[in-house]
Coordinates of C-alpha atoms in Angstrom, one line a residue:
Chain A
M193 CA 1.8 -8.4 -21.2
T194 CA 3.9 -11.1 -21.0
T195 CA 5.0 -12.2 -17.1
V196 CA 7.5 -14.5 -15.8
I197 CA 5.5 -17.2 -13.7
S198 CA 6.5 -19.4 -11.4
S199 CA 4.4 -22.6 -10.9
S200 CA 3.2 -21.7 -7.5
V201 CA 1.5 -18.0 -9.0
Q202 CA 0.8 -19.9 -12.9
Q203 CA -3.4 -20.2 -11.5
F204 CA -3.5 -16.5 -10.1
Q205 CA -1.9 -15.3 -13.5
T206 CA -5.5 -13.9 -15.0
C207 CA -6.8 -13.0 -11.4
I208 CA -3.2 -10.6 -11.2
D209 CA -3.6 -9.3 -14.8
A210 CA -7.8 -8.6 -13.8
C211 CA -6.8 -7.1 -10.6
N212 CA -3.3 -4.4 -11.9
Q213 CA -6.3 -3.2 -14.6
C214 CA -8.7 -2.7 -12.1
M215 CA -6.4 -0.6 -10.3
Q216 CA -5.9 1.2 -13.6
A217 CA -8.9 2.0 -14.3
C218 CA -10.0 3.1 -10.7
E219 CA -7.1 5.4 -10.5
E220 CA -7.8 7.2 -13.6
C221 CA -11.9 7.3 -13.4
L222 CA -11.1 9.2 -10.3
T223 CA -8.9 11.7 -11.8
S224 CA -11.1 12.0 -14.1
C225 CA -14.3 11.8 -12.4
L226 CA -12.6 15.2 -10.2
K227 CA -12.0 16.8 -13.5
A228 CA -15.9 16.5 -14.3
A229 CA -18.2 19.7 -14.1
D230 CA -21.0 18.0 -11.7
V231 CA -18.0 16.3 -9.4
Q232 CA -20.4 16.8 -6.6
A233 CA -22.7 14.6 -8.2
R234 CA -19.7 11.2 -7.7
T235 CA -18.5 12.1 -4.2
H236 CA -19.9 8.7 -3.4
C237 CA -18.4 7.3 -6.4
I238 CA -14.9 8.5 -5.9
N239 CA -15.0 7.6 -2.4
I240 CA -15.0 3.5 -3.0
L241 CA -13.0 4.3 -6.6
R242 CA -9.8 5.3 -3.9
D243 CA -11.3 1.7 -1.8
C244 CA -11.6 0.1 -5.3
A245 CA -7.8 1.1 -6.4
D246 CA -6.0 0.0 -3.2
I247 CA -7.5 -3.1 -2.5
C248 CA -7.0 -4.5 -5.7
A249 CA -3.5 -3.1 -5.6
M250 CA -2.9 -5.0 -2.3
A251 CA -4.5 -8.1 -3.8
A252 CA -2.0 -8.4 -6.8
Q253 CA 0.5 -8.5 -4.8
W254 CA -0.5 -11.0 -2.1
M255 CA -1.4 -13.6 -5.0
S256 CA 2.0 -13.0 -6.4
R257 CA 3.4 -13.7 -3.0
G258 CA 1.3 -16.7 -3.1
S259 CA -0.5 -15.5 0.4
M260 CA -2.4 -17.8 2.3
Y261 CA -4.7 -15.7 2.1
A262 CA -5.0 -14.8 -1.2
K263 CA -8.3 -16.1 -1.9
E264 CA -10.3 -14.9 1.6
F265 CA -8.9 -11.4 0.2
C266 CA -9.8 -11.7 -3.2
Q267 CA -13.9 -12.3 -1.6
L268 CA -14.0 -8.9 0.1
C269 CA -11.9 -7.5 -3.4
A270 CA -15.1 -9.1 -5.3
T271 CA -17.6 -7.9 -3.9
I272 CA -15.8 -3.3 -3.5
C273 CA -15.0 -4.6 -7.4
D274 CA -19.2 -5.6 -7.9
A275 CA -19.4 -2.2 -5.5
C276 CA -17.6 0.0 -7.5
A277 CA -19.0 -1.5 -11.0
A278 CA -22.7 -0.4 -10.2
E279 CA -21.4 3.2 -9.1
C280 CA -19.4 4.0 -12.1
A281 CA -22.5 2.3 -14.7
K282 CA -24.6 5.5 -13.4
F283 CA -22.1 7.7 -15.5
Q284 CA -21.8 7.5 -19.1
D285 CA -17.9 8.9 -19.0
T286 CA -16.3 6.6 -21.7
H287 CA -14.6 6.8 -18.3
C288 CA -16.7 5.2 -16.3
Q289 CA -18.2 2.8 -18.7
E290 CA -15.1 1.4 -18.8
C291 CA -14.0 1.3 -15.3
A292 CA -17.1 -0.6 -14.5
N293 CA -16.0 -3.1 -18.0
L294 CA -12.6 -4.0 -15.8
C295 CA -14.5 -3.7 -12.3
R296 CA -16.4 -6.9 -13.5
Q297 CA -13.9 -8.7 -15.1
C298 CA -12.1 -7.8 -11.9
A299 CA -15.2 -9.2 -9.2
E300 CA -15.5 -12.4 -11.9
E301 CA -11.6 -13.4 -11.6
C302 CA -11.4 -13.1 -7.9
R303 CA -14.8 -14.8 -7.9
K304 CA -12.9 -17.8 -9.4
M305 CA -9.5 -17.1 -7.7
S306 CA -11.1 -17.5 -4.6
S307 CA -13.7 -21.0 -5.1
Chain B
M295 CA -2.9 -7.1 -21.4
T296 CA -4.8 -5.3 -23.7
T297 CA -5.2 -2.6 -21.2
V298 CA -8.0 0.2 -21.8
I299 CA -5.9 4.2 -21.8
S300 CA -6.9 7.5 -21.1
S301 CA -4.7 9.6 -22.5
S302 CA -3.4 11.3 -19.4
V303 CA -1.5 8.4 -18.4
Q304 CA -1.0 6.7 -22.3
Q305 CA 2.6 8.2 -22.1
F306 CA 2.7 6.0 -18.9
Q307 CA 1.6 2.4 -19.3
T308 CA 5.0 0.9 -20.6
C309 CA 6.3 1.9 -16.9
I310 CA 3.0 0.8 -15.7
D311 CA 3.2 -2.9 -17.4
A312 CA 7.6 -3.2 -16.0
C313 CA 6.4 -1.8 -12.5
N314 CA 3.8 -4.3 -12.3
Q315 CA 5.8 -7.4 -13.6
C316 CA 8.7 -6.3 -11.1
M317 CA 6.1 -5.9 -8.2
Q318 CA 4.8 -9.5 -9.2
A319 CA 9.0 -11.0 -9.6
C320 CA 10.0 -9.6 -6.5
E321 CA 6.8 -10.9 -4.5
E322 CA 7.3 -14.2 -6.4
C323 CA 11.3 -14.0 -5.8
L324 CA 11.6 -13.2 -2.3
T325 CA 8.7 -16.1 -1.1
S326 CA 10.8 -18.4 -3.8
C327 CA 14.8 -17.4 -1.3
L328 CA 12.6 -18.1 2.1
K329 CA 12.0 -21.2 1.1
A330 CA 16.0 -22.0 0.1
A331 CA 18.0 -24.2 1.6
D332 CA 20.4 -21.2 2.0
V333 CA 18.0 -18.8 2.8
Q334 CA 20.8 -17.4 5.8
A335 CA 22.9 -16.5 2.6
R336 CA 20.1 -14.5 0.9
T337 CA 18.4 -12.3 4.2
H338 CA 19.8 -9.1 2.3
C339 CA 18.1 -9.5 -1.0
I340 CA 14.8 -10.2 0.8
N341 CA 14.8 -7.0 2.1
I342 CA 15.5 -5.5 -0.7
L343 CA 12.7 -7.1 -2.3
R344 CA 10.3 -6.1 0.1
D345 CA 10.7 -2.6 -1.0
C346 CA 11.0 -2.8 -4.4
A347 CA 8.0 -5.3 -4.3
D348 CA 6.3 -2.2 -2.0
I349 CA 7.4 1.1 -4.3
C350 CA 6.3 -0.5 -7.9
A351 CA 3.0 -0.8 -6.8
M352 CA 3.2 2.6 -5.8
A353 CA 4.8 3.8 -8.4
A354 CA 2.0 2.3 -11.0
Q355 CA -0.5 3.5 -9.6
W356 CA 0.8 6.8 -9.0
M357 CA 1.0 6.6 -12.6
S358 CA -2.4 5.7 -13.1
R359 CA -3.7 8.5 -11.4
G360 CA -1.7 10.9 -13.6
S361 CA 0.1 11.7 -9.8
M362 CA 2.0 15.6 -10.0
Y363 CA 4.8 13.5 -8.0
A364 CA 5.2 9.9 -10.2
K365 CA 8.2 11.1 -12.5
E366 CA 9.9 11.6 -8.7
F367 CA 8.2 8.8 -7.2
C368 CA 10.1 6.9 -10.3
Q369 CA 13.6 8.1 -10.2
L370 CA 13.7 6.5 -6.4
C371 CA 11.5 3.5 -7.4
A372 CA 14.7 3.1 -10.2
T373 CA 17.5 3.6 -7.4
I374 CA 15.8 0.4 -5.8
C375 CA 15.5 -1.9 -8.8
D376 CA 18.6 -1.0 -10.3
A377 CA 19.9 -2.3 -6.3
C378 CA 17.5 -5.1 -6.6
A379 CA 18.6 -6.2 -9.9
A380 CA 22.2 -6.3 -8.5
E381 CA 21.2 -8.4 -5.3
C382 CA 19.1 -10.8 -6.8
A383 CA 21.9 -11.3 -10.0
K384 CA 24.2 -12.7 -7.0
F385 CA 22.1 -16.0 -7.1
Q386 CA 21.6 -18.7 -9.7
D387 CA 18.6 -19.7 -9.4
T388 CA 15.7 -18.6 -12.2
H389 CA 13.6 -17.3 -9.7
C390 CA 16.3 -14.6 -9.5
Q391 CA 17.5 -14.1 -12.3
E392 CA 14.4 -13.8 -14.1
C393 CA 13.4 -11.1 -10.8
A394 CA 17.0 -9.4 -11.4
N395 CA 16.2 -9.3 -15.4
L396 CA 13.0 -7.3 -14.2
C397 CA 14.1 -5.3 -12.3
R398 CA 16.6 -3.9 -14.9
Q399 CA 13.5 -3.2 -17.4
C400 CA 11.6 -1.8 -14.8
A401 CA 14.5 0.2 -13.4
E402 CA 15.6 1.7 -17.4
E403 CA 11.5 2.8 -17.9
C404 CA 11.3 4.7 -14.7
R405 CA 14.1 6.2 -15.7
K406 CA 12.8 7.1 -19.1
M407 CA 9.0 8.3 -17.0
S408 CA 11.7 10.4 -14.8
S409 CA 13.1 11.9 -17.2
Chain C
M285 CA 1.0 5.2 22.1
T286 CA 3.0 3.0 23.9
T287 CA 4.1 1.6 20.8
V288 CA 7.2 -1.1 21.4
I289 CA 10.4 -0.2 20.3
S290 CA 13.0 -2.3 19.0
S291 CA 17.3 -0.4 19.0
S292 CA 16.7 -0.4 15.1
V293 CA 13.9 1.8 14.5
Q294 CA 14.3 3.4 18.4
Q295 CA 15.5 6.4 16.6
F296 CA 12.5 6.1 13.8
Q297 CA 9.7 6.4 16.5
T298 CA 8.8 10.2 16.0
C299 CA 8.5 9.9 12.3
I300 CA 6.8 6.7 12.0
D301 CA 3.8 8.6 14.7
A302 CA 4.4 11.1 12.7
C303 CA 3.5 9.9 9.0
N304 CA 1.1 7.5 10.8
Q305 CA -0.8 11.1 11.7
C306 CA -0.2 12.6 9.1
M307 CA -1.9 9.4 7.0
Q308 CA -4.8 10.0 9.5
A309 CA -5.2 13.2 8.4
C310 CA -4.8 13.4 4.8
E311 CA -7.7 10.4 4.8
E312 CA -9.6 12.8 6.7
C313 CA -9.1 15.8 5.0
L314 CA -10.1 13.9 2.1
T315 CA -13.0 12.7 2.7
S316 CA -14.0 16.0 4.1
C317 CA -13.1 18.2 1.3
L318 CA -14.8 15.7 -1.2
K319 CA -18.0 16.5 1.0
A320 CA -18.3 20.7 0.7
A321 CA -19.8 22.4 -1.3
D322 CA -17.4 24.0 -2.7
V323 CA -15.7 20.7 -3.6
Q324 CA -14.7 21.8 -6.9
A325 CA -11.8 24.6 -6.1
R326 CA -10.3 21.5 -3.9
T327 CA -9.8 18.6 -6.9
H328 CA -6.0 20.2 -6.5
C329 CA -5.6 19.8 -3.4
I330 CA -7.1 16.6 -2.6
N331 CA -5.1 15.1 -5.5
I332 CA -2.0 16.2 -3.0
L333 CA -4.2 14.3 -0.2
R334 CA -3.9 11.3 -1.9
D335 CA -0.1 11.4 -3.0
C336 CA 0.7 12.9 0.8
A337 CA -1.3 9.7 2.9
D338 CA -0.2 7.1 0.4
I339 CA 3.1 7.6 1.0
C340 CA 3.3 8.9 4.3
A341 CA 1.6 5.2 5.3
M342 CA 4.3 3.3 3.6
A343 CA 6.9 5.9 5.2
A344 CA 5.7 4.8 8.4
Q345 CA 6.4 0.6 7.0
W346 CA 9.5 1.4 5.4
M347 CA 11.3 3.3 9.1
S348 CA 9.3 0.0 10.8
R349 CA 11.4 -2.4 8.8
G350 CA 14.8 -0.5 8.8
S351 CA 14.5 -0.1 5.4
M352 CA 18.0 0.3 3.7
Y353 CA 15.8 3.4 1.6
A354 CA 13.7 5.2 4.9
K355 CA 16.4 8.3 4.7
E356 CA 15.6 8.6 0.3
F357 CA 12.4 7.6 0.9
C358 CA 11.7 10.2 4.3
Q359 CA 13.4 13.2 1.8
L360 CA 10.4 12.6 -0.9
C361 CA 7.7 12.2 2.0
A362 CA 9.2 15.6 3.5
T363 CA 8.4 17.4 -0.2
I364 CA 4.9 15.8 -0.3
C365 CA 3.8 16.5 2.9
D366 CA 5.6 20.3 2.3
A367 CA 3.2 20.4 -0.9
C368 CA 0.3 19.2 0.9
A369 CA 0.6 21.5 4.0
A370 CA 0.5 24.6 1.7
E371 CA -2.4 23.6 0.0
C372 CA -4.6 22.9 2.8
A373 CA -3.3 26.0 4.4
K374 CA -6.2 27.8 2.0
F375 CA -8.8 26.3 3.1
Q376 CA -10.5 27.7 6.3
D377 CA -12.0 24.4 7.1
T378 CA -10.8 23.0 11.2
H379 CA -9.7 19.1 9.0
C380 CA -7.9 21.7 5.8
Q381 CA -6.0 23.1 8.6
E382 CA -4.8 20.7 11.3
C383 CA -4.3 18.3 8.1
A384 CA -2.0 21.7 7.2
N385 CA -0.5 21.3 10.7
L386 CA 0.3 17.8 10.6
C387 CA 1.6 17.9 7.6
R388 CA 4.3 20.6 8.1
Q389 CA 5.2 18.2 11.0
C390 CA 5.3 15.6 9.4
A391 CA 7.6 17.1 6.4
E392 CA 9.8 18.5 9.8
E393 CA 10.8 15.0 11.1
C394 CA 10.6 13.9 7.6
R395 CA 13.4 15.3 7.3
K396 CA 15.3 15.6 10.6
M397 CA 15.0 11.9 9.5
S398 CA 17.0 11.9 5.9
S399 CA 19.8 14.7 6.8
Chain D
M32 CA -0.4 9.8 20.1
T33 CA -2.2 13.0 20.6
T34 CA -4.2 12.5 17.1
V35 CA -6.6 14.7 14.8
I36 CA -9.2 13.5 15.3
S37 CA -12.7 14.4 13.2
S38 CA -16.2 13.1 14.6
S39 CA -16.7 10.9 11.6
V40 CA -13.5 8.9 12.6
Q41 CA -13.9 9.2 16.8
Q42 CA -14.7 5.5 17.1
F43 CA -12.2 4.2 15.3
Q44 CA -9.3 5.7 16.6
T45 CA -8.2 3.0 19.1
C46 CA -8.5 0.2 16.1
I47 CA -6.4 2.4 14.3
D48 CA -3.4 2.8 16.6
A49 CA -3.7 -0.1 17.6
C50 CA -3.3 -1.0 13.6
N51 CA -0.6 1.5 13.0
Q52 CA 1.4 -0.6 16.6
C53 CA 0.4 -4.1 15.0
M54 CA 1.4 -2.8 11.4
Q55 CA 5.4 -1.8 13.3
A56 CA 5.1 -4.8 15.0
C57 CA 5.2 -7.1 12.6
E58 CA 7.4 -4.9 10.7
E59 CA 10.1 -5.0 13.3
C60 CA 9.6 -9.1 14.3
L61 CA 10.0 -9.5 10.5
T62 CA 12.9 -8.2 9.5
S63 CA 14.8 -9.1 13.2
C64 CA 13.4 -13.3 12.0
L65 CA 15.3 -12.6 9.1
K66 CA 18.9 -12.5 11.4
A67 CA 17.9 -15.3 13.9
A68 CA 19.8 -18.1 13.0
D69 CA 17.0 -20.2 12.8
V70 CA 15.9 -18.5 10.5
Q71 CA 14.4 -21.3 8.0
A72 CA 12.1 -22.8 11.5
R73 CA 10.3 -18.4 10.4
T74 CA 10.1 -18.9 7.3
H75 CA 5.9 -20.0 7.9
C76 CA 5.4 -17.1 10.6
I77 CA 7.5 -14.5 8.4
N78 CA 5.5 -15.1 5.5
I79 CA 2.6 -14.3 7.9
L80 CA 3.7 -11.5 9.4
R81 CA 4.2 -9.7 5.5
D82 CA 0.4 -10.5 4.9
C83 CA -0.3 -9.0 8.3
A84 CA 1.6 -5.8 8.2
D85 CA 0.4 -4.8 5.0
I86 CA -3.3 -5.2 6.0
C87 CA -2.8 -3.4 9.3
A88 CA -1.8 -0.2 7.0
M89 CA -4.6 -0.6 5.1
A90 CA -7.1 -1.0 7.5
A91 CA -5.0 2.5 9.6
Q92 CA -5.8 4.1 6.5
W93 CA -9.6 3.2 5.1
M94 CA -10.9 3.4 8.7
S95 CA -9.6 6.9 9.0
R96 CA -11.2 7.9 4.9
G97 CA -14.5 6.2 6.8
S98 CA -15.1 3.7 3.9
M99 CA -18.1 2.6 4.2
Y100 CA -15.9 -1.3 3.8
A101 CA -13.9 -0.6 7.1
K102 CA -15.7 -3.4 8.9
E103 CA -15.8 -5.7 6.8
F104 CA -11.8 -5.2 6.2
C105 CA -10.7 -5.2 10.1
Q106 CA -12.9 -8.4 10.1
L107 CA -10.2 -10.1 7.5
C108 CA -7.7 -7.8 9.6
A109 CA -9.1 -9.6 13.0
T110 CA -8.4 -13.4 11.3
I111 CA -4.7 -12.6 10.1
C112 CA -3.7 -11.1 13.1
D113 CA -4.6 -14.0 15.2
A114 CA -2.9 -16.4 13.0
C115 CA 0.4 -13.9 13.5
A116 CA -0.2 -13.7 16.9
A117 CA -0.4 -17.8 17.1
E118 CA 2.6 -18.0 14.6
C119 CA 4.7 -15.2 16.7
A120 CA 4.5 -16.4 20.4
K121 CA 6.1 -20.1 18.9
F122 CA 9.3 -18.3 19.6
Q123 CA 10.7 -17.1 22.5
D124 CA 12.2 -14.3 21.2
T125 CA 11.0 -10.7 22.6
H126 CA 10.4 -9.1 19.2
C127 CA 8.2 -12.2 18.6
Q128 CA 6.4 -12.5 22.1
E129 CA 5.8 -8.1 21.8
C130 CA 4.5 -9.0 18.1
A131 CA 2.4 -11.9 19.4
N132 CA 0.4 -9.4 22.1
L133 CA 0.2 -6.6 19.9
C134 CA -1.3 -8.7 17.3
R135 CA -3.8 -10.0 19.3
Q136 CA -4.8 -6.7 20.8
C137 CA -5.0 -5.4 16.7
A138 CA -6.9 -8.9 16.3
E139 CA -9.4 -7.9 19.7
E140 CA -9.9 -3.7 18.5
C141 CA -10.7 -4.9 15.6
R142 CA -13.5 -7.7 16.3
K143 CA -14.8 -4.6 18.6
M144 CA -14.8 -2.5 14.8
S145 CA -16.6 -4.6 12.8
S146 CA -19.0 -5.9 15.0

């Protein structure tokens, strides 16, 4: 993705991209988990995926606007991404494993950003 | 951006990326317009930028989840992106011109997607 | 709810309240449906509930700001609320029936608002 | 507002209502501040209003779904509502004073909820 970057958000670009990717992976994974034969075993995972997709989407928006609360927001985002990664990692489907990886990367970028 | 793509959203990826870029450009442009000496001349533009950033963010989320309303949502998104592009194009700042371009591209991708 | 109302949104207040209530009912219903023994029979309903909660939340925000696109946005919101009501009405749980009612009311208010 | 309340969110209802009212007040206040003759003096306020409207809307959604992260989310929401109240209180317009009051109430409810 070649994104036009103003100086104010340049520092955030890696984290914005990670949040967008994590949002997408969570939404996809949630849709796929709902179709799974063992959906009943996945309801806790699905609930975390809802929160994780939402907070990643808003984190990307707040970093883009240069919000003075972007760091605090990304700190909470990292917490939720970590929890989501741990939960998704329990399932062997490709979409769950990929989602777990992208959640972990996003958590790491959010922690860097908020430190 | 190398995004993990499930088959269900593969067709949407170009449009998802365009929406993410447009959201970011609108948020950045809004923040920059608020700092401009002639901010009073930009209030109409700022109001459209608010809507455009929001609808692009949600469009990316709905395409990612494979929503059955993604096409209708992207149709409205295209209308707002076009209006935002026309308004931003009136201002000569780099951030306004870049935002206008990304809004136009996003409108085009949303129209393709929803057709 | 006693809400402070500026003249610009006074006309929207009934619809804003209906959207907030519908958003809440959809989020609650989704959480409850995920816990149901027959969750597998409810995945289509759950997918519409995700969209309906999101669009109602954003519709309330756009009406509050007096967006020039509030009417078009509420038109799409009405379509999705109608679909969500029809789907929820198929299930006999109290939360589904209540959600169906609030979706119908919200659809009606959104249509009034956008006409 | 007579809202249908499942047992899981009953405890949150006061806070959900406060968040919805605060979101609305912030969106209205932002729109009105953009029209003010001294808009240049209000850009810091406008930037906080953007964040406050967004986080209140999402807090209402997360409490409605019974998110396990609702408390942590509301804690951050309280911080931002307090900052927004302090900023809005500096301006004498009715919409700013009313917004400041609703932000303070929302901050208080969010703190109660997250304790």
